[in-house]
Coordinates of C-alpha atoms and ligand atoms in Angstrom, one line a residue:
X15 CA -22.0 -14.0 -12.7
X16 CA -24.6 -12.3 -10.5
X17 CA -25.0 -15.5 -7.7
X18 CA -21.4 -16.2 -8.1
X19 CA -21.5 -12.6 -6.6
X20 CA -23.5 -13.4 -3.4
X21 CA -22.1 -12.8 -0.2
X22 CA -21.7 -16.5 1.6
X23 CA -21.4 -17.1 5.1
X24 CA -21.7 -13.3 6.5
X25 CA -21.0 -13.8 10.3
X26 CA -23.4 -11.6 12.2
X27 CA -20.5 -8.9 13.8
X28 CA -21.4 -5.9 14.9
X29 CA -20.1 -2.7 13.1
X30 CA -18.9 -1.0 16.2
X31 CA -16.4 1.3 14.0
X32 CA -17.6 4.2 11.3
X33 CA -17.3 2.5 8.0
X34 CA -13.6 1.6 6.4
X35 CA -12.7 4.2 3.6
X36 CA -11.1 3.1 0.5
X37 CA -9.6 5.7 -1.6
X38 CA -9.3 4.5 -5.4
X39 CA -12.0 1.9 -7.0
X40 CA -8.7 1.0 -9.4
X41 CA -8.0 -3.0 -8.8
X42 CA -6.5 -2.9 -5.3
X43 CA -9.0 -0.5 -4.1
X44 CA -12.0 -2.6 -5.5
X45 CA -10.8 -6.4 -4.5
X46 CA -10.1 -4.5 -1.0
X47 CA -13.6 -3.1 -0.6
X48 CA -15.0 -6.3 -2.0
X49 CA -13.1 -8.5 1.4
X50 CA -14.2 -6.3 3.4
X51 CA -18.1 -6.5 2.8
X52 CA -17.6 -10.3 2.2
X53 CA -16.4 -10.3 6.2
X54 CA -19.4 -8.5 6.9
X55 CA -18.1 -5.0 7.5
X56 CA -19.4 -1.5 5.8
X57 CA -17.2 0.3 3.8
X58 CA -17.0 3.8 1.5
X59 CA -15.2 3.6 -1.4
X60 CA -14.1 6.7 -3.3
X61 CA -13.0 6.8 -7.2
X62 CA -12.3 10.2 -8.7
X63 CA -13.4 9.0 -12.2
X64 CA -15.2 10.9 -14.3
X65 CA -14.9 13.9 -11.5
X66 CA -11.2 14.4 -12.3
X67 CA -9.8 11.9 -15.1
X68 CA -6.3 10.6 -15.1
X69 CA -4.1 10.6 -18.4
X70 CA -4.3 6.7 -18.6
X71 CA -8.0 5.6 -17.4
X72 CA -10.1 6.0 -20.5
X73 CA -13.6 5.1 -18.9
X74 CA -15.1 5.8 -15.2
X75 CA -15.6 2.4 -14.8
X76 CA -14.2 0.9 -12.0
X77 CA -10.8 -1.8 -11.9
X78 CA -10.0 -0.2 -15.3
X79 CA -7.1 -2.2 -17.0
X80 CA -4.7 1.1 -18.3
X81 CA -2.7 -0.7 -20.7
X82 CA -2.6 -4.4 -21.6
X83 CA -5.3 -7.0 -20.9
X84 CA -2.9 -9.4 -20.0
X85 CA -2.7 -10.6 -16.0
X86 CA 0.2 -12.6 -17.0
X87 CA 1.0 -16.3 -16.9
X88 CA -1.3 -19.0 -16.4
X89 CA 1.5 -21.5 -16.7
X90 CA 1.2 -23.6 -13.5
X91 CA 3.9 -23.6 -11.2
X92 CA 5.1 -20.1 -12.5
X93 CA 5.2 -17.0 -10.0
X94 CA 2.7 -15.2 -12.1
X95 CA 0.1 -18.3 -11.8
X96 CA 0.8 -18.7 -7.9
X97 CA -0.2 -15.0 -7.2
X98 CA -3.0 -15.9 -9.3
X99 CA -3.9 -19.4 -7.6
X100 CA -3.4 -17.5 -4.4
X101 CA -5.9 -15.0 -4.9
X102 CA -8.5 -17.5 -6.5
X103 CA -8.5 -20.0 -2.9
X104 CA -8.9 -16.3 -1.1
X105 CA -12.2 -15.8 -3.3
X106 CA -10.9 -12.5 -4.8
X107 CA -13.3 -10.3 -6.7
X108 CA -10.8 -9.5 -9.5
X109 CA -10.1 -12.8 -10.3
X110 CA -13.4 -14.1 -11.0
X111 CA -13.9 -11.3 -12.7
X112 CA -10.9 -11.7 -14.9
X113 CA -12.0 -15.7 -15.7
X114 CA -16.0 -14.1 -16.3
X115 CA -13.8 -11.9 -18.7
X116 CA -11.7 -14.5 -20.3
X117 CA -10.6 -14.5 -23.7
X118 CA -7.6 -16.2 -25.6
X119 CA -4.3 -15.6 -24.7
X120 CA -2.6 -19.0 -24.6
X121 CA -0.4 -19.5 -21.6
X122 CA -1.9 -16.1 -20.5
X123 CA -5.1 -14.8 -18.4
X124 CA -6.1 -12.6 -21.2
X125 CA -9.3 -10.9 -20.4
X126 CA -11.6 -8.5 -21.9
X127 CA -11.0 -5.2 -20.8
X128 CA -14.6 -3.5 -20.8
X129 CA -16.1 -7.1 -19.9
X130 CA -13.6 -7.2 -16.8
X131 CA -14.2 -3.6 -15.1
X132 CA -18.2 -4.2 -16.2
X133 CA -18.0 -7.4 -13.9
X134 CA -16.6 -5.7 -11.3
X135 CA -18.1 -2.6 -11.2
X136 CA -21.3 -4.3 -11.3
X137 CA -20.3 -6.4 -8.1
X138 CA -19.9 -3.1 -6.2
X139 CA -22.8 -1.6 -7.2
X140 CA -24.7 -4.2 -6.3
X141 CA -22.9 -4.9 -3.2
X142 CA -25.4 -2.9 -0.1
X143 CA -22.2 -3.1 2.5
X144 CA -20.4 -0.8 -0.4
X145 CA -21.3 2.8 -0.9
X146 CA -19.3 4.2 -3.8
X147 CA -18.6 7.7 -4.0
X148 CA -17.5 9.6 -7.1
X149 CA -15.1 11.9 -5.3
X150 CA -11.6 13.0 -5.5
X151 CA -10.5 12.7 -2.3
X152 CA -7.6 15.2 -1.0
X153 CA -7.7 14.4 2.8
X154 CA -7.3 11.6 4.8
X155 CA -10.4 11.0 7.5
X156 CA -8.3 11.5 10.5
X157 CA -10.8 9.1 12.7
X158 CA -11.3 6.4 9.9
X159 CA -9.4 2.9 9.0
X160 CA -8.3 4.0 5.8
X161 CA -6.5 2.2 2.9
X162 CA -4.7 4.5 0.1
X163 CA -5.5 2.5 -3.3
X164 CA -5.2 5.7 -5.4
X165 CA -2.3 3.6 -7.5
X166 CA 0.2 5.5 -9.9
X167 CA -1.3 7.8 -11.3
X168 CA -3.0 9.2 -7.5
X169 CA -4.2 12.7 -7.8
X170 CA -2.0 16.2 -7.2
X171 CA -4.3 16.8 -3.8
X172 CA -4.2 13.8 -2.1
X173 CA -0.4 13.2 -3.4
X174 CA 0.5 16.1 -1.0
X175 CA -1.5 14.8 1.5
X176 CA 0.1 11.7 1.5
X177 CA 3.4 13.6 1.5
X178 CA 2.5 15.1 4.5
X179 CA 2.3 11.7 5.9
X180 CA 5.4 10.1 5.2
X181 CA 7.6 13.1 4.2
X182 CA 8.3 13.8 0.6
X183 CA 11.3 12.3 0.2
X184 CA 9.8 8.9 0.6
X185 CA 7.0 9.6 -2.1
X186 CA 7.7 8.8 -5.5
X187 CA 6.2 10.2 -8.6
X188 CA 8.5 7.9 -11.1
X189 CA 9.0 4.3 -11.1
X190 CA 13.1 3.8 -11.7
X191 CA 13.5 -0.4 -12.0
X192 CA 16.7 -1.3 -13.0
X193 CA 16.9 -5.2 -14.4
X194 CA 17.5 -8.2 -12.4
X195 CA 19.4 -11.4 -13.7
X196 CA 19.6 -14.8 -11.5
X197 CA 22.7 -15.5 -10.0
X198 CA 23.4 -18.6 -11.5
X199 CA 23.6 -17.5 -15.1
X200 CA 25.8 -15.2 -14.1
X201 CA 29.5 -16.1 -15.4
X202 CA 31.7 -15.7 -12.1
X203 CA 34.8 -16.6 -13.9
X204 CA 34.1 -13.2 -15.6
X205 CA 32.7 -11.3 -13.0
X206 CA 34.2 -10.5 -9.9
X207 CA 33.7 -9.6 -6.2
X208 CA 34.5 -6.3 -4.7
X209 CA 33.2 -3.1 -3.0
X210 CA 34.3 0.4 -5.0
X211 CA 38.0 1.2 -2.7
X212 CA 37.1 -2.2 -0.6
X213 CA 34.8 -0.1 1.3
X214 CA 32.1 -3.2 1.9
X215 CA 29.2 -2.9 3.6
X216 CA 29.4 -5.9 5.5
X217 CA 32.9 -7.5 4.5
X218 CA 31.4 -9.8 2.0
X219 CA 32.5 -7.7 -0.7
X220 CA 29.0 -6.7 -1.5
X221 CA 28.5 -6.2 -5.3
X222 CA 29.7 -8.5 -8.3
X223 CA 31.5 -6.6 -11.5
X224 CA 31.6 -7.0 -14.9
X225 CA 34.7 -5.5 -16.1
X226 CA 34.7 -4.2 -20.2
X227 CA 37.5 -2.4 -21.7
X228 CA 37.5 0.2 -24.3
X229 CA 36.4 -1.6 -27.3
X230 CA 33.1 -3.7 -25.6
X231 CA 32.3 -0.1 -23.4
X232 CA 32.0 1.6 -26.9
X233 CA 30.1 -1.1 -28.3
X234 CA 28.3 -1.4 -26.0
X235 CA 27.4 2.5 -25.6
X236 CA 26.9 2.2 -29.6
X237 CA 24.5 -0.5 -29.1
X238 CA 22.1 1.6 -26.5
X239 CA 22.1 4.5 -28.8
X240 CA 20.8 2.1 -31.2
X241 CA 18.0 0.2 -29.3
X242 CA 14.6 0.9 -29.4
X243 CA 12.5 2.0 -27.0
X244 CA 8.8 1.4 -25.7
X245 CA 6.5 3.3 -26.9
X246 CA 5.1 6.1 -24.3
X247 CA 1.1 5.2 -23.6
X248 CA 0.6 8.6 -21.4
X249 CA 2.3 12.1 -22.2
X250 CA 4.4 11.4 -18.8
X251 CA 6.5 8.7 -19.9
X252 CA 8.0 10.4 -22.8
X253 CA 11.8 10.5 -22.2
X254 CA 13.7 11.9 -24.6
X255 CA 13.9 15.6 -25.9
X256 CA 11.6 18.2 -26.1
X257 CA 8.7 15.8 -24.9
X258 CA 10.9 15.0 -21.8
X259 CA 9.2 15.3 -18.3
X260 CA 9.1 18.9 -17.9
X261 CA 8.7 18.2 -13.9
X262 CA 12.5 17.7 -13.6
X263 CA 12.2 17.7 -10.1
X264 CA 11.3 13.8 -10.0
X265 CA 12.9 12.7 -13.4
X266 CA 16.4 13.7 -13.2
X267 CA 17.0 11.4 -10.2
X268 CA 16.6 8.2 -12.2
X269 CA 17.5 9.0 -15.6
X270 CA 17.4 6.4 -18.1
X271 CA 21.1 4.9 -19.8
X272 CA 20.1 5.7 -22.9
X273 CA 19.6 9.1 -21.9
X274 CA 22.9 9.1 -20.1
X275 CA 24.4 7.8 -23.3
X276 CA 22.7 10.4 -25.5
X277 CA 24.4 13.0 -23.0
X278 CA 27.8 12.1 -24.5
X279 CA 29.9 9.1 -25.3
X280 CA 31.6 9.2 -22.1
X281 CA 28.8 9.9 -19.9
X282 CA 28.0 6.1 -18.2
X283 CA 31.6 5.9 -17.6
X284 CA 31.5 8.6 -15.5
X285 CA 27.8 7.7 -14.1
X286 CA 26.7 4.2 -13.9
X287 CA 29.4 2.6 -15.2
X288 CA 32.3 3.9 -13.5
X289 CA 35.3 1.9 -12.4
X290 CA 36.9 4.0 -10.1
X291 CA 38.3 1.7 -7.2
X292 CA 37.8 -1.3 -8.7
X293 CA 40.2 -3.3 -9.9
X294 CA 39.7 -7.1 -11.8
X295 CA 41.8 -9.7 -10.2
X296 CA 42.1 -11.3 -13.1
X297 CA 44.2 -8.1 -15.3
X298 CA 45.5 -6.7 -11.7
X299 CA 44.4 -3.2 -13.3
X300 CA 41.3 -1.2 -13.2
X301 CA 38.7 -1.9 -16.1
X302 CA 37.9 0.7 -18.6
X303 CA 34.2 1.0 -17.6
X304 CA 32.1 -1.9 -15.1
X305 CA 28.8 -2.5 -14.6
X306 CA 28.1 -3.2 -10.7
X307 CA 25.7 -6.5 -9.7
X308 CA 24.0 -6.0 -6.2
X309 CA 22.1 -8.8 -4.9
X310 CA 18.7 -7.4 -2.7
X311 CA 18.1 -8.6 0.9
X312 CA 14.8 -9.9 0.1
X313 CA 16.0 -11.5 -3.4
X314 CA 17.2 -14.6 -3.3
X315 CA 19.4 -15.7 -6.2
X316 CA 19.6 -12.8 -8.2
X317 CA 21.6 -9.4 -8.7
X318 CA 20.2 -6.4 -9.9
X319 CA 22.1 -4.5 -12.4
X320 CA 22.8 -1.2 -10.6
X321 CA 22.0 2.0 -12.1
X322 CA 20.3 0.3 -15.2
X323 CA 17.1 1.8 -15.4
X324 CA 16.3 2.5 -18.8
X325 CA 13.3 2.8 -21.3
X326 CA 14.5 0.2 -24.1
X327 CA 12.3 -2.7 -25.4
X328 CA 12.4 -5.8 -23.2
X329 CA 14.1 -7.9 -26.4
X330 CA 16.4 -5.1 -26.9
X331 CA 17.6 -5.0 -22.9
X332 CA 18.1 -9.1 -23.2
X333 CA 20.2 -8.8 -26.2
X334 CA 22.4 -5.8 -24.9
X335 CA 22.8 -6.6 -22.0
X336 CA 23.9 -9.4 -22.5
X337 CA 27.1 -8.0 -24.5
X338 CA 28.2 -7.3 -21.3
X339 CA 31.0 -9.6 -20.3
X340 CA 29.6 -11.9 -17.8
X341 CA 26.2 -11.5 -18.8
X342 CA 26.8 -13.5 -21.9
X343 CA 24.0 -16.1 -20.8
X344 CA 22.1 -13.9 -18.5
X345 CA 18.9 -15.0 -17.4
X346 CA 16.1 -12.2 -16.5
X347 CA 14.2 -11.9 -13.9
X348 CA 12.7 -8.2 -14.7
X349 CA 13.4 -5.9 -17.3
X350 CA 14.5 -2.3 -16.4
X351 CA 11.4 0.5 -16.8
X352 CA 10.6 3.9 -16.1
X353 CA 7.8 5.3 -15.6
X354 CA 4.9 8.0 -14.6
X355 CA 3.8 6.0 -10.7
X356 CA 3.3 7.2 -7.5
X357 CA 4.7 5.5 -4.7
X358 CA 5.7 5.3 -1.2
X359 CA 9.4 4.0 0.2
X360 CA 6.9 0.9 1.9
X361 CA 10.2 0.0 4.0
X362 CA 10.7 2.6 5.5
X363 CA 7.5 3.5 6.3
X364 CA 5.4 0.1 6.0
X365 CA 4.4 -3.1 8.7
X366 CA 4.3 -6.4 6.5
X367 CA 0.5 -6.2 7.4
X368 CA 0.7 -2.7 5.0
X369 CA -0.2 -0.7 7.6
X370 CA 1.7 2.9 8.5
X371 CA 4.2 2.2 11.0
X372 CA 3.2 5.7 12.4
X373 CA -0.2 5.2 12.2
X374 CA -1.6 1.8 12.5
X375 CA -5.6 2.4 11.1
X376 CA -3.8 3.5 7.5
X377 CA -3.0 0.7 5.4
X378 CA -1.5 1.1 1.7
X379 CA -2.4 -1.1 -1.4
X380 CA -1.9 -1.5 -4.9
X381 CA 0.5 0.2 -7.2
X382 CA 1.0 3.0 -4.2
X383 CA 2.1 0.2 -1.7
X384 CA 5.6 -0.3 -3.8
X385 CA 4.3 -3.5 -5.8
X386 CA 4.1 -3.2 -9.9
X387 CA 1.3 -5.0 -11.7
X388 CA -2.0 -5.7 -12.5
X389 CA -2.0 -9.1 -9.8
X390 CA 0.5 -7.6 -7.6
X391 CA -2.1 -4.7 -7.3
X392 CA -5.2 -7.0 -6.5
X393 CA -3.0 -9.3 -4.2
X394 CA -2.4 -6.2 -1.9
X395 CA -5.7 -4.9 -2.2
X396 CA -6.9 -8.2 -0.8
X397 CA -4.8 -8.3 1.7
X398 CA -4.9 -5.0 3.3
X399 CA -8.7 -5.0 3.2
X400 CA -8.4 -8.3 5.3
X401 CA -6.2 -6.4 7.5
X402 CA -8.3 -3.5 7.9
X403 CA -11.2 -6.2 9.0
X404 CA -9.2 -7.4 11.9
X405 CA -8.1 -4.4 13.0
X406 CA -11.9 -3.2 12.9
X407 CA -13.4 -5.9 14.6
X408 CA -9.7 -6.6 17.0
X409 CA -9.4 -10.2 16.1
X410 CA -5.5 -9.2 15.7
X411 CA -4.1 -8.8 12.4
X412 CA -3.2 -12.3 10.7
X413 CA -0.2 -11.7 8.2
X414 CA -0.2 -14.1 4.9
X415 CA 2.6 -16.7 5.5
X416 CA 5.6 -15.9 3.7
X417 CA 6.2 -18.7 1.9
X418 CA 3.1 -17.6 0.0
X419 CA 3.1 -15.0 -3.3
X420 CA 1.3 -12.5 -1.3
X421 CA 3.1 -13.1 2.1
X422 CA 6.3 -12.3 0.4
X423 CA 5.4 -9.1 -1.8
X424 CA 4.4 -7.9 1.6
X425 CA 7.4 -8.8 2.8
X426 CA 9.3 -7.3 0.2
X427 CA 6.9 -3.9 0.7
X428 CA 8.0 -3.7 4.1
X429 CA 11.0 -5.3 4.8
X430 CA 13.3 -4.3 1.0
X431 CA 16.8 -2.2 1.4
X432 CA 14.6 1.2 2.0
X433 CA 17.5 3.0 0.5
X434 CA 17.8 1.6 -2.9
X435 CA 13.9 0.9 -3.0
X436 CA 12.3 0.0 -6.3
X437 CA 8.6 -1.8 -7.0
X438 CA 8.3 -5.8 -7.5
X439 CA 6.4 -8.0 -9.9
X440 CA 6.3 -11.3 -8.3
X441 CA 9.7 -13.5 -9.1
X442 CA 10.8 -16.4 -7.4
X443 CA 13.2 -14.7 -5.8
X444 CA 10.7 -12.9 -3.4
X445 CA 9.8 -16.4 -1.7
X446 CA 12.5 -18.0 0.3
X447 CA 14.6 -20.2 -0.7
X448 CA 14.1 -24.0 -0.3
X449 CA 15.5 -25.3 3.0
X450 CA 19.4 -26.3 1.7
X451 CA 18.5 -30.3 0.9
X452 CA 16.0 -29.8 -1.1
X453 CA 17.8 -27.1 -3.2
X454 CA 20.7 -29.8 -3.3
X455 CA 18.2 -32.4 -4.6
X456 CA 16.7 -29.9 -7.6
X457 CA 19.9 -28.0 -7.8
X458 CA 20.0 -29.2 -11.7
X459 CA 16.0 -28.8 -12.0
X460 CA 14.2 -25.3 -11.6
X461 CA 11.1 -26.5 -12.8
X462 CA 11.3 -28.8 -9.8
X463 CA 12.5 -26.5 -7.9
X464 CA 9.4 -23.9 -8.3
X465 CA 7.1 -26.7 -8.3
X466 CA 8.5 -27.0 -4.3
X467 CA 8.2 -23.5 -4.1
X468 CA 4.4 -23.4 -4.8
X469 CA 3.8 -26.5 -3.6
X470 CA 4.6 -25.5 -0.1
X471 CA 3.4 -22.0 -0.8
X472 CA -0.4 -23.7 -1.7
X473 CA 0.4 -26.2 1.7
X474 CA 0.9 -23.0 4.1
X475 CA -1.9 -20.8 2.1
X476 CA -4.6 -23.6 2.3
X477 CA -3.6 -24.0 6.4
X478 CA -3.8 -20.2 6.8
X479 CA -7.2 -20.3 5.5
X480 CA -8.3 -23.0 7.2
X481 CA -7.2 -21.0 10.8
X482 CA -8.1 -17.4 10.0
X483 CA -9.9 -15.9 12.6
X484 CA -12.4 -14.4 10.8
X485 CA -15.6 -17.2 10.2
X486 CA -16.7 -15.9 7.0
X487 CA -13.4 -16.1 5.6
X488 CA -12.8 -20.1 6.6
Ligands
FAD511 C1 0.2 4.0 -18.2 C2 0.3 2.8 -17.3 C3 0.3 1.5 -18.0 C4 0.4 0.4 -17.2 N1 0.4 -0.9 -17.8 C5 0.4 -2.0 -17.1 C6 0.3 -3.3 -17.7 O1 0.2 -3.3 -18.9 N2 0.4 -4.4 -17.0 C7 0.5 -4.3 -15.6 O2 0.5 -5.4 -15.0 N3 0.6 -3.1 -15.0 C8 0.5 -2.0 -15.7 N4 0.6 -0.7 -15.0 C9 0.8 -0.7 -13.6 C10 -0.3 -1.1 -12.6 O3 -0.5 -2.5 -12.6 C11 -1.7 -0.5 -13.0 O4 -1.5 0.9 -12.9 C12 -2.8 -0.9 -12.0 O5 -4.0 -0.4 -12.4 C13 -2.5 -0.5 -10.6 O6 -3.6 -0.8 -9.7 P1 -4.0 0.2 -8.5 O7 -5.2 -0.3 -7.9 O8 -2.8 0.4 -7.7 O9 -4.3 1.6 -9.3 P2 -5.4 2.0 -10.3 O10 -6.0 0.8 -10.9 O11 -4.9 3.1 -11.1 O12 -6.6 2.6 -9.3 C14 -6.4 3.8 -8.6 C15 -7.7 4.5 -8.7 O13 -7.6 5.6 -7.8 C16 -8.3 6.7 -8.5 N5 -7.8 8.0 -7.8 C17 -6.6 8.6 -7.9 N6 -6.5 9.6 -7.1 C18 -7.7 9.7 -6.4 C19 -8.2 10.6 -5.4 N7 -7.5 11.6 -5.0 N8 -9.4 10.3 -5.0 C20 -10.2 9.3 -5.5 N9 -9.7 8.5 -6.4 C21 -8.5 8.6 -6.9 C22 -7.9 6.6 -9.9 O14 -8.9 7.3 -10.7 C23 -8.0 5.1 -10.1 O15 -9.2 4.6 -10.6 C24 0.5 0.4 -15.8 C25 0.5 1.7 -15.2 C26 0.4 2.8 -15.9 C27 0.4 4.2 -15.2

């Protein structure tokens, strides 16, 4: 492990700028620091841990993994394994860390969790162009190139700091994720097209409804009372009675269904649910309760189920959900969550190179930047401490190609419907569509299909690398 370590091809550049500060040595924060003294540049990276603990980090070991020690599917020509394949031909820190680390897990990159942040912490120690500083930080260097990798759990301090920044309404201290189902499993005979009072955004009749009537609405309502939940892993993400959030101030703006539902029987019908200027072409009348279907800008083929952020078990969400005329053979994408992270509205506030629109030298990553995930994390990380490079040594900032993974979470970071904003995992339906023939020629084949998709996401990541300005990164 130690001489895979070894910094290769260092170009001889000049540091002409004070070091590049990296707030957080979580995985974004780490895999950015690590790019950056790979390219030759100085850095300072600052990790609260064991200063100030957090209530999920256990250790003060650095790229600690909170939860599980899964960094998902290995599975090739997956979403999950292009992120992955990504990162590996970008020579990220993380992910040689995480094969080092390696243990069964079948389809899965399982990894040792203490082997995993041991690898990479001993990479930063050991690296002389990183000085790591055991610090909470609770100010931003106002003549630095800074990235904020301080992920979701980011400290009180710097949290109003950063609020100070962007405003607070565009800081986040709770992660609301309503599912998402692909569009072709939904049944359109079922569901129909319309805006509430035909009041369309764009005349297209923007969201798709699936109408239920008494009897499925109070099945269904039965059947969320019933479900069970995920268990809480910090104090935080408790969400139901007396070990609710006591900070209201965040939580009551994206409230779980099942809460809603424990509020009253009626209670989604006159939140979530409600079918107040809508009426099914199909009956002529207006349906007893509906659940809306919006599909995202920047997500091809798929609608998110609006409003439907809840806290049940993943199995539990596919099986009642899809009691849900329409969503009979529903196919998900993501899983609704909530939970305890802290993070910024990137589009309204973000460049697709992560930097702050309104001011260019700081750059976000990780959990913070509006991605959700382990990979997601490091993928940003590594990207925004490329960034920072060429902005530190004016080479001009070379953005990732979208048709790649990590092109197309920035995308999505950046470029999302700011006002409905909620944090990815990488899907398909980040990365654009095929052009319209080939689509035609795999309509009846997705795993030919996503074979296309990374195919030409590998094709356009491989000539990116192979024209990057920076030498040590060819
Ligand atoms: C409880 C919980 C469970 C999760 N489980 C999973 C999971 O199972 N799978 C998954 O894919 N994702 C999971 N996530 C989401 C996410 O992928 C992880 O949180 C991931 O670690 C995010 O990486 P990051 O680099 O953005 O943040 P982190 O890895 O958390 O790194 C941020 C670092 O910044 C430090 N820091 C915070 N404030 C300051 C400050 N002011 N000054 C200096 N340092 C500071 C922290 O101590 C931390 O080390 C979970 C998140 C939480 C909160």
């Amino acid at each position: 492990m130690q001489d895979s370590y070894r910094q290769d091809n260092v170009p001889a550049i000049l540091n002409v700028v004070s070091p590049i500060h990296i707030l957080g040595g979580g995985l974004a924060g780490c895999e950015a620091a690590w790019q950056i003294a790979r390219a030759g540049y100085d850095c300072v990276l600052s990790e609260m841990r064991p200063v100030r603990p957090t209530s999920a980090h256990q250790t003060d070991r650095l790229a600690e993994l909170v939860c599980s020690n899964s960094l998902k599917s290995e599975s090739e020509n997956t979403a999950p394994w292009l992120l992955k394949e990504e990162l590996r031909r970008l020579d990220s820190l993380l992910l040689r860390a995480a094969q080092a680390a390696r243990v069964p897990g079948g389809h899965a990159l399982t990894v040792d969790r203490e082997v995993f942040a041991n690898e990479v912490s001993h990479a930063i120690d050991r690296n002389p162009r990183i000085e790591l500083r055991r610090e909470e930080v609770i100010a931003i260097a106002p003549d630095a190139i800074t990235i904020i990798a301080t992920g979701p759990l980011t400290s009180g301090a710097l949290a109003e700091e950063i609020a100070s920044l962007t405003g607070v309404e565009r800081l986040f201290f709770y992660d609301s994720i309503s599912p998402i189902v692909e569009a072709d499993s939904i049944d359109r005979s079922i569901a129909f097209r319309a805006s509430r009072y035909g009041k369309s955004l764009d005349g297209t009749d923007d969201y798709l409804n699936c109408p239920l009537d008494r009897e499925q609405y109070e099945r269904f309502v039965a059947a969320i009372l019933g479900a069970d939940s995920v268990p809480a892993h910090i104090p935080e993400d408790n969400f139901s009675g007396s070990q609710a959030p006591r900070d209201t101030r965040f939580f009551e703006a994206c409230l779980p269904i099942e809460e809603l539902a424990r509020r009253g029987r009626e209670t989604l019908r006159f939140g979530p649910m409600k079918p107040m200027g809508l009426i099914d072409p199909r009956t002529g009348r207006r349906p007893y309760a509906v659940v809306q279907l919006r599909s995202e800008n920047l997500r091809a083929d798929s609608y998110n189920l609006v409003g439907f952020q809840n806290h049940m078990r993943f199995p539990e969400q596919a099986r009642i959900f899809r009691m849900i005329p329409g969503l009979e053979r529903a196919e998900f994408l993501r899983y609704g969550q909530i939970h305890r992270n802290t993070y910024i509205n990137g589009p309204a506030l973000l460049t697709s190179s992560l930097q702050l629109r309104a001011r260019r030298e700081i750059f976000f990553a990780g959990q913070i930047s509006g991605v959700e995930g382990y990979v997601e994390s490091i993928a940003t990380g590594l990207a925004a401490g490329r960034h920072a490079v060429e902005l530190a040594a004016g080479w001009g900032i070379r953005e990732f190609p979208r048709e790649t993974a990590i092109g197309s979470l920035c995308a999505y970071v950046s470029g999302a419907d700011a006002r409905n904003y909620q944090p990815a995992n990488i899907t398909f339906d980040l990365l654009p569509p095929l052009e319209e023939s080939e689509r035609l020629r795999w309509r009846h084949d997705k795993q030919a299909r996503h074979a296309e998709i990374c195919r030409r996401a590998l094709e356009k990541l491989d000539r990116y690398r192979a024209t990057v300005s920076a030498p040590s990164y060819a």
